[in-house]
Every structure is written in structure tokens, then in C-alpha cells.
Coordinates of N, CA and C in Angstrom, one line a residue:
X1 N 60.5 42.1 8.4 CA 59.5 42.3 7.4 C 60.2 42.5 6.1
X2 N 59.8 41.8 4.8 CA 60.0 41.9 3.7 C 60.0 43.1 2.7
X3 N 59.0 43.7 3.4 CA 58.5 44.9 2.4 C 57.8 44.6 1.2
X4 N 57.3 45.5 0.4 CA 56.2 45.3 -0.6 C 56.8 46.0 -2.0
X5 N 57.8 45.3 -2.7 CA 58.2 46.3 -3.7 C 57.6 46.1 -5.0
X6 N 57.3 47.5 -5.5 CA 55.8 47.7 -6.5 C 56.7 47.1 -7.9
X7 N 57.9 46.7 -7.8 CA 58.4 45.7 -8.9 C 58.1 44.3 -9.1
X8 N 57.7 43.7 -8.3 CA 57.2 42.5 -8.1 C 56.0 42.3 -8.4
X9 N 55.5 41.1 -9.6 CA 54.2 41.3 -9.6 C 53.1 39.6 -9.5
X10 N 52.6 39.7 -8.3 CA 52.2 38.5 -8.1 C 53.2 37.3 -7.3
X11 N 52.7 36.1 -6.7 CA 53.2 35.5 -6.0 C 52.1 34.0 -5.7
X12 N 53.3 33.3 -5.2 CA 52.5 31.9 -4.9 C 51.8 31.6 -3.9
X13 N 51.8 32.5 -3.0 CA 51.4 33.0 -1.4 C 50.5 32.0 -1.2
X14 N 49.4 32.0 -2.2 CA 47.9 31.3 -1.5 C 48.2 29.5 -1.8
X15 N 49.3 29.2 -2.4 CA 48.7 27.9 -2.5 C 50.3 27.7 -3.1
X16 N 50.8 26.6 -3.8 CA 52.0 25.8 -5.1 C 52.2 26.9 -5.9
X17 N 53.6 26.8 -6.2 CA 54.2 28.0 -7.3 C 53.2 27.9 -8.7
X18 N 53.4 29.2 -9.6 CA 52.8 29.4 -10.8 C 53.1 29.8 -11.7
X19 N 52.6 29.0 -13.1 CA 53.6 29.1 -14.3 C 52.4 30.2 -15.1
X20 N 52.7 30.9 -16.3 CA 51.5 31.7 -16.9 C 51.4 30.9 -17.7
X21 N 51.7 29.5 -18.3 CA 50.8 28.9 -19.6 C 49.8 28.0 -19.1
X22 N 49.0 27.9 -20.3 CA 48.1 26.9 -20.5 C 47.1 26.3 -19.1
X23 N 46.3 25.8 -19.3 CA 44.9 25.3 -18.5 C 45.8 24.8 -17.1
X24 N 46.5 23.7 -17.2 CA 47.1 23.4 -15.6 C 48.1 24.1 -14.8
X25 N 48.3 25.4 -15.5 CA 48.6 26.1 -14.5 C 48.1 27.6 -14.3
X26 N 46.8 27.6 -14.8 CA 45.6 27.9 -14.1 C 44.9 27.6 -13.2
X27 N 45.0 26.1 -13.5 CA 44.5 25.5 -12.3 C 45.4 25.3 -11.2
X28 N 46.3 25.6 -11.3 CA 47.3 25.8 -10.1 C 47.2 27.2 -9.4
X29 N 46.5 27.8 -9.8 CA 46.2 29.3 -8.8 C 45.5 29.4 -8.5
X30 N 44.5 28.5 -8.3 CA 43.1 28.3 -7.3 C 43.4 27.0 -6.1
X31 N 42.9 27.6 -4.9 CA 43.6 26.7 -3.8 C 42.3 26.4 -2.8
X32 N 42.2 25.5 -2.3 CA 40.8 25.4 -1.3 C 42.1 24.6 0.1
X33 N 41.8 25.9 0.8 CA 42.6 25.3 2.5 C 41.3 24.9 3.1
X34 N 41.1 23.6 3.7 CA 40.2 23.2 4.4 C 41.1 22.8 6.2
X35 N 40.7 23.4 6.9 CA 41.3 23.6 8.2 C 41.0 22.5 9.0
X36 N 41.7 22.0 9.6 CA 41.6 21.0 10.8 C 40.4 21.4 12.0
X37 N 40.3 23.0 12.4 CA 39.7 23.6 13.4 C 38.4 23.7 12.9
X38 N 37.7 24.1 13.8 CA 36.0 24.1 13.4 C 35.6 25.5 13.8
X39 N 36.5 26.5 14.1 CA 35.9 27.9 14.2 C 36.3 28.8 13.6
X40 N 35.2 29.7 12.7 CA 35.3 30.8 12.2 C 36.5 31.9 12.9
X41 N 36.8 32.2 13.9 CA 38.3 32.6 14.4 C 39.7 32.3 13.7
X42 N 39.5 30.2 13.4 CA 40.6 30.2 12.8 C 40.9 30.1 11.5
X43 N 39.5 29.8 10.8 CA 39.4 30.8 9.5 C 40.4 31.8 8.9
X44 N 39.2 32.7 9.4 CA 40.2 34.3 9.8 C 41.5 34.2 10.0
X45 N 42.2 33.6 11.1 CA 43.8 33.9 11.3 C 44.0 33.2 10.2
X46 N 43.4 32.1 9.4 CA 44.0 31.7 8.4 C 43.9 32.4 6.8
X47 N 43.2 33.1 6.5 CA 43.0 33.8 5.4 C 44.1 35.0 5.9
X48 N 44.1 35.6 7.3 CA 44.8 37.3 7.4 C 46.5 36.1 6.7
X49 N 47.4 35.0 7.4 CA 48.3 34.5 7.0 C 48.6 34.2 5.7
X50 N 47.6 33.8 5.2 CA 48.0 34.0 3.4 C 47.7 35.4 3.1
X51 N 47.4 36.3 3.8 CA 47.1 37.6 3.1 C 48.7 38.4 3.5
X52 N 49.4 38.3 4.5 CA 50.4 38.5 4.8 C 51.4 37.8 3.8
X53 N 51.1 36.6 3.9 CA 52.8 36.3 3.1 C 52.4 36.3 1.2
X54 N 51.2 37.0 0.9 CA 50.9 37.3 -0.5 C 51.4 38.6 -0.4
X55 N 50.9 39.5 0.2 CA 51.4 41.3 0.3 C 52.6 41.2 0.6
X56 N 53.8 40.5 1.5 CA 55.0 40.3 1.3 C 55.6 39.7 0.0
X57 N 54.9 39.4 -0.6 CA 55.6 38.9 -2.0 C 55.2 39.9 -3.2
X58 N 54.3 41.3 -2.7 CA 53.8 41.9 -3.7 C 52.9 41.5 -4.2
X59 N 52.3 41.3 -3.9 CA 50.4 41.0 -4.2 C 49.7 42.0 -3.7
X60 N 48.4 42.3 -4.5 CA 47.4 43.3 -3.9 C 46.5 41.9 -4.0
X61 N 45.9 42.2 -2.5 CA 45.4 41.3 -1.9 C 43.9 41.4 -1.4
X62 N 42.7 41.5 -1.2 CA 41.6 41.4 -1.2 C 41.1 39.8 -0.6
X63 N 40.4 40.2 1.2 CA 39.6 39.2 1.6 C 37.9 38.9 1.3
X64 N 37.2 38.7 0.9 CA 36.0 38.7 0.7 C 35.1 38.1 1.6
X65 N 34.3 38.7 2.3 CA 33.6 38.6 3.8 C 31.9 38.9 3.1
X66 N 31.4 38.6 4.3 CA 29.7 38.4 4.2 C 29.0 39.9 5.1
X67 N 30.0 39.7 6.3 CA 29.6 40.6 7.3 C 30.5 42.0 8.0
X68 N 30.1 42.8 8.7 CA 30.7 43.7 9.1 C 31.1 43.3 10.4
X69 N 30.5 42.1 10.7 CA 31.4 41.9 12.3 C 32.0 41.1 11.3
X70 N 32.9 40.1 10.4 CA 33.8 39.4 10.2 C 35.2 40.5 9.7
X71 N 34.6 41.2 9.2 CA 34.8 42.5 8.5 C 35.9 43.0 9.6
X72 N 35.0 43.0 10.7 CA 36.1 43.8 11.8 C 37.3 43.2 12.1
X73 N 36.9 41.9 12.6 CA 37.6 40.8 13.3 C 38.3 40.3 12.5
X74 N 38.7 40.5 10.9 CA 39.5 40.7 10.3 C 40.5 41.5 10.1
X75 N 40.1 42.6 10.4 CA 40.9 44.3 10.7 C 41.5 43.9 11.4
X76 N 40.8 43.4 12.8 CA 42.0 43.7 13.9 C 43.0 42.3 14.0
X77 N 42.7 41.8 13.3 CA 43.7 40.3 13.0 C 44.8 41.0 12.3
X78 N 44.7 41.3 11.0 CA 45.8 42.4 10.4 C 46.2 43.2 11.4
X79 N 46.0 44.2 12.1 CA 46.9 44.8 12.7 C 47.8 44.3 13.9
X80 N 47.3 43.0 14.0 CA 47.8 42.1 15.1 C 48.5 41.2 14.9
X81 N 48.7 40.5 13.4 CA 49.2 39.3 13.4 C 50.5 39.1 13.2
X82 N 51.6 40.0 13.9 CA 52.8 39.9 14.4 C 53.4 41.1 14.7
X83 N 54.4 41.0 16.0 CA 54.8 42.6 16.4 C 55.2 43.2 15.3
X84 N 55.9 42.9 14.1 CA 57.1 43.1 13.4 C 56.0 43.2 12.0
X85 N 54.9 43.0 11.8 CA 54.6 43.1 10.5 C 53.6 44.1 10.3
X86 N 53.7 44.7 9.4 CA 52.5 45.7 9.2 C 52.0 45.6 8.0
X87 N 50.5 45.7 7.6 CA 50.0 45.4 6.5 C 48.8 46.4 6.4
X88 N 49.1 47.1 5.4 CA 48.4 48.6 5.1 C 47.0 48.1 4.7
X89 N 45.6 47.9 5.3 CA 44.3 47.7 4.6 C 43.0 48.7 5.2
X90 N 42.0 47.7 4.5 CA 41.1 48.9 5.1 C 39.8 47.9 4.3
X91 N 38.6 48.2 5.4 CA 37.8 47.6 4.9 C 36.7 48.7 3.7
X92 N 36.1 48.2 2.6 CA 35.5 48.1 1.6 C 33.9 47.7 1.8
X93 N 33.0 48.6 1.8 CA 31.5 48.1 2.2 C 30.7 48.0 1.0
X94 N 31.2 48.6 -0.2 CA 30.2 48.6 -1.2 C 31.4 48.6 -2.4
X95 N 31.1 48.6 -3.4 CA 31.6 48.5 -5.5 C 31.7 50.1 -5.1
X96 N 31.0 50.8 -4.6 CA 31.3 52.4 -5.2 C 32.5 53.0 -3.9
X97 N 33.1 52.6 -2.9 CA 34.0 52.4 -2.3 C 35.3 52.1 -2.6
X98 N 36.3 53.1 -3.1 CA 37.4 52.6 -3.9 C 38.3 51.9 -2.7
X99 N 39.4 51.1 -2.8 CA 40.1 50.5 -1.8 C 41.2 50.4 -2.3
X100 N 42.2 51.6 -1.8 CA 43.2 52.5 -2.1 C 44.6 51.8 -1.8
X101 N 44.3 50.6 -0.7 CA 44.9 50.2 -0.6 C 45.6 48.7 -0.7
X102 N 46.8 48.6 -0.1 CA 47.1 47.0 -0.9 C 46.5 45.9 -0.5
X103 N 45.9 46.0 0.6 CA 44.8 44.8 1.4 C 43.5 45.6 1.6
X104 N 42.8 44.8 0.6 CA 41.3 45.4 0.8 C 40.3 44.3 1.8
X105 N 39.8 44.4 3.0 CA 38.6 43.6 3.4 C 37.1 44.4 2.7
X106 N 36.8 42.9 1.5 CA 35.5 43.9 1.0 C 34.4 42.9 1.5
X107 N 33.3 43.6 1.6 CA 32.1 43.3 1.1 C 30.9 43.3 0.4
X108 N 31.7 42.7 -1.0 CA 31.1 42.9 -2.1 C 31.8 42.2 -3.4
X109 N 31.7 41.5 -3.9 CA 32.5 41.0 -5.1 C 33.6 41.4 -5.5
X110 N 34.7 41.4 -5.5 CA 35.9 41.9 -6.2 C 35.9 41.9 -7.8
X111 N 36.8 42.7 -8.0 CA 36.6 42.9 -9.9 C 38.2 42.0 -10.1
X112 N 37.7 41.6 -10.8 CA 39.0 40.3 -11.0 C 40.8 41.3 -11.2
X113 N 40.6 42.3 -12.0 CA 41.5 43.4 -12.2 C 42.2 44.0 -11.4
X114 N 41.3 44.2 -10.5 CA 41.8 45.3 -9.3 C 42.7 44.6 -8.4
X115 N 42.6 43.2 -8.2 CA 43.4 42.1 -7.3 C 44.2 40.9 -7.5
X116 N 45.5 41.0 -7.0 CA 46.0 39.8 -7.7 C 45.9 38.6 -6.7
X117 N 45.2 38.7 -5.3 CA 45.1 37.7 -4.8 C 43.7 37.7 -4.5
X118 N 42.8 37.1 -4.2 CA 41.3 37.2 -4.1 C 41.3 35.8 -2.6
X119 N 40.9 36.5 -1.8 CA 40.5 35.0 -0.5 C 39.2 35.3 -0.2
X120 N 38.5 33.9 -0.5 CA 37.3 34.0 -0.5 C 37.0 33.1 1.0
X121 N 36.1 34.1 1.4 CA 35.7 33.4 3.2 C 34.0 33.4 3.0
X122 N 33.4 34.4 2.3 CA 32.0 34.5 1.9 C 31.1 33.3 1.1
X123 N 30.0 33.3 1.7 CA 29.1 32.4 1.0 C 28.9 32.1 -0.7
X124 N 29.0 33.6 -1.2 CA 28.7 33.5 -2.7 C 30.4 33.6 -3.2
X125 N 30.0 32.7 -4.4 CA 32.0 32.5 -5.1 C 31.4 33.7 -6.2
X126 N 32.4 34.8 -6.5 CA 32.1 35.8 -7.5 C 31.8 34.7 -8.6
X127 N 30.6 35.6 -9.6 CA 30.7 34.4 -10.9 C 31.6 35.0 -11.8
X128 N 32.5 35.8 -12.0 CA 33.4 35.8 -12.5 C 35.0 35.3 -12.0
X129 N 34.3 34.3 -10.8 CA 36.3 33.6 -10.2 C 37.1 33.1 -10.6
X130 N 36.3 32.3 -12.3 CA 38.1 31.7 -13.3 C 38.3 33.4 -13.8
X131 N 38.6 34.2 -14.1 CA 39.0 35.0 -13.8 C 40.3 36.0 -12.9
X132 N 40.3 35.2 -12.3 CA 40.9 35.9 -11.0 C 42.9 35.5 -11.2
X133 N 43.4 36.3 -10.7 CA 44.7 35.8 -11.1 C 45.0 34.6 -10.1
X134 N 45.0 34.8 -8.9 CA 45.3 33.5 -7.9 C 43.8 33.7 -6.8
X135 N 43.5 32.7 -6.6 CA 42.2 32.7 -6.0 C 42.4 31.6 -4.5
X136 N 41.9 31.7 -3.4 CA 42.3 30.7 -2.6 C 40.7 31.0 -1.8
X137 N 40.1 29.8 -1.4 CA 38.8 29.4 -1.0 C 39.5 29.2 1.1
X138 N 38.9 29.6 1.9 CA 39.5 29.2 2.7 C 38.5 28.4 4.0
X139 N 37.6 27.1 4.3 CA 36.9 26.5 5.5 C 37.6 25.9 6.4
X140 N 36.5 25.7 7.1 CA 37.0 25.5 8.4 C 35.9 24.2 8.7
X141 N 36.5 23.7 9.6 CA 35.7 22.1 9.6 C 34.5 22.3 10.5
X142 N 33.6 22.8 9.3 CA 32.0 23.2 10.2 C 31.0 22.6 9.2
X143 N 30.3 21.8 9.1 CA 29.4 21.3 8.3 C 28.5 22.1 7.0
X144 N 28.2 23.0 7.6 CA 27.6 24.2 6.9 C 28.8 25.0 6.2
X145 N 29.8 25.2 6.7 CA 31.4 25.9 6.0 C 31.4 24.9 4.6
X146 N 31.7 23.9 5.3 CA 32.4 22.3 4.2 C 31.4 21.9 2.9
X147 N 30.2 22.5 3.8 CA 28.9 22.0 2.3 C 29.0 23.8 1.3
X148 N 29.4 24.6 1.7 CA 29.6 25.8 1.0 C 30.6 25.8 0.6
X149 N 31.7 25.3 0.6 CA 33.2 24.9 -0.3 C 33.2 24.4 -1.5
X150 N 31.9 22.8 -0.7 CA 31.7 21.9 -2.1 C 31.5 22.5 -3.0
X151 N 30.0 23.7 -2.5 CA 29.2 24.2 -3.4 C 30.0 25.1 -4.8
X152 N 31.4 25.9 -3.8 CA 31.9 26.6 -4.3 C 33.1 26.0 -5.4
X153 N 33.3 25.0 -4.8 CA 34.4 23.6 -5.7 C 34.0 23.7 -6.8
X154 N 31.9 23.3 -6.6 CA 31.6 22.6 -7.6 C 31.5 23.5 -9.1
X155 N 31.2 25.3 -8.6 CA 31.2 26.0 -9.4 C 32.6 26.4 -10.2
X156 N 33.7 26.3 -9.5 CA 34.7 26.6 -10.5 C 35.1 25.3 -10.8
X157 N 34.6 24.3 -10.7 CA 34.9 23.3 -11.8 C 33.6 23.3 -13.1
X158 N 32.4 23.8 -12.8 CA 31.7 24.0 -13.8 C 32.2 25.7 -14.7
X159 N 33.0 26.5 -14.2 CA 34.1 27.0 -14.8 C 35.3 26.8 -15.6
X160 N 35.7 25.7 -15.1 CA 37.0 25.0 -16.0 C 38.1 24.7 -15.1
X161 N 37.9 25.2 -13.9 CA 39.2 24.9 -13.0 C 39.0 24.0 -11.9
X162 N 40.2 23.5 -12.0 CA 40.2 22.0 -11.1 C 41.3 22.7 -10.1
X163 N 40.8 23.1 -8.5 CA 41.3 23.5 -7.7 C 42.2 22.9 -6.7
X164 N 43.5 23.2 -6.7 CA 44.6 22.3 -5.6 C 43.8 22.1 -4.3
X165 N 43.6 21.3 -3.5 CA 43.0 21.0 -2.5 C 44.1 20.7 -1.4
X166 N 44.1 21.7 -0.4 CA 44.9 21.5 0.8 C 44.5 21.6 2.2
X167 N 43.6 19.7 2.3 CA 43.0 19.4 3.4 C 43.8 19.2 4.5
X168 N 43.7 19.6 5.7 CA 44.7 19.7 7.3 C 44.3 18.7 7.7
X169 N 42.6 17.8 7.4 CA 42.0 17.5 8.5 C 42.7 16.0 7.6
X170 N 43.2 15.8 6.4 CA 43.9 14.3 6.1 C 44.8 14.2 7.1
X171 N 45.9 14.9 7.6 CA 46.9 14.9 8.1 C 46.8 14.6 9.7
X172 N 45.9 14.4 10.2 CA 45.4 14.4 11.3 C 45.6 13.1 12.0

């Protein structure tokens, strides 16, 4: 395990390294992973894996969920997804719920401030997401998932950002 040293600030975890100038490498901190698999399960293991190797590089990290059963099954993916790793979180049910810690599972919008990584698994894209310091969108090859990505695509490009796209199911 790497550890989480509070000197470190931010990381490439979700997606291609990052520069802080100018518009294209803004748009290099927004990432849409579209998964080869077609179930909400491997979603999840795939959002908790960028949430791990973001909090190993020093990121405060925040998943954004719909539900309290994803909510869960998120939890126990963190506490599970390797003998050797541990990743301090806790789920978040409301804005008036502080989340004290470095991995938050919320549900409820994230405030662009509070988090340097934002993984969005939820229906609605915060309308504040250009915003966000690194943002990563994460589907799974389900028709209703894939038409909510677009939807979600379409809005942070009517935002100004043109999001790295890292389709599994090309490589197939």
C-alpha cells in the first residue's frame, strides 16, 4: 500500500496525466470509462479501482450514487477490494452530512471544493461538473446506462469540456 500523504495534492488516477493551463488540459480531467461488461456490479468494482489508485496518489475522492443499496455495495467493495489495501470512507446521505473522510460515497451532489476526484455513477451530472477538479463518468454496456452517459457527455460539452473517452468495448 502506498499510503495517502497529505503533501500531495491531486492525481491522474481517473483518466491521462494533467497539466493546470488552459482549456485542453481541462479537458484532460474529465474521463468517460465505458466498460466492456453489461452489469451494474462491474461498474462499481470499476469506479471503487479508480477510487483506490486516486486516494493512493492523494486525492480526496467522492463516488456519486442514486441509491442506498448502490451506496452499500459500494461500501463493501471498498472494504474488500484487496487484502493489503485499506481505504478510509463512509457513506454520505444528504448536503447537511459532513464526510470527514478521504472517500466519500454520497448521495447527493458534491460541491466541486470539497473533492479532488468526483466519479459519477448517478443519473443526474452535478450542474456545476466543469467545475470539478478531475471528474470521471463511469458505464457499463447497458442501453439505458450508454443513453445516460450520452446524456451526460452531451451536457459537459454544452459546458465547454470535451471529455477523454475510454471505450473497452472498441478493444473487443
Amino acid at each position: 500500500m502506498n499510503g495517502n500523504p497529505a503533501t500531495q495534492t491531486g492525481s491522474d488516477a481517473a483518466g491521462a496525466s494533467r497539466q493546470a493551463t488552459g482549456q485542453e488540459d481541462k479537458n484532460q480531467r474529465y474521463w468517460f470509462h465505458i466498460l466492456l461488461q453489461d452489469t451494474p456490479t462491474a461498474r462499481n468494482l470499476h469506479a471503487t479501482k479508480l477510487v483506490n489508485k486516486a486516494w493512493e496518489q492523494g486525492d480526496r475522492v467522492c463516488i456519486v450514487c442514486d441509491t442506498q443499496q448502490q451506496a452499500e455495495e459500494l461500501d463493501d467493495l471498498l472494504w474488500n477490494i484487496s487484502p493489503d489495501a485499506f481505504i478510509p470512507h463512509s457513506i454520505a446521505k444528504d448536503s447537511t452530512t459532513t464526510c470527514s473522510d478521504p472517500v466519500g460515497i454520497l448521495l447527493y451532489p458534491p460541491a466541486p471544493e470539497d473533492w479532488d476526484t468526483v466519479i459519477i455513477l448517478s443519473a443526474a451530472l452535478p450542474a456545476n461538473a466543469d467545475r470539478f477538479k478531475r471528474l470521471a463518468l463511469v458505464a457499463h454496456n447497458d442501453p439505458n446506462v450508454l443513453n445516460q452517459a450520452r446524456a451526460h457527455f452531451r451536457q459537459l460539452r454544452a459546458l465547454g469540456v470535451e471529455a477523454q473517452v475510454y471505450d473497452q468495448r472498441s478493444r473487443s
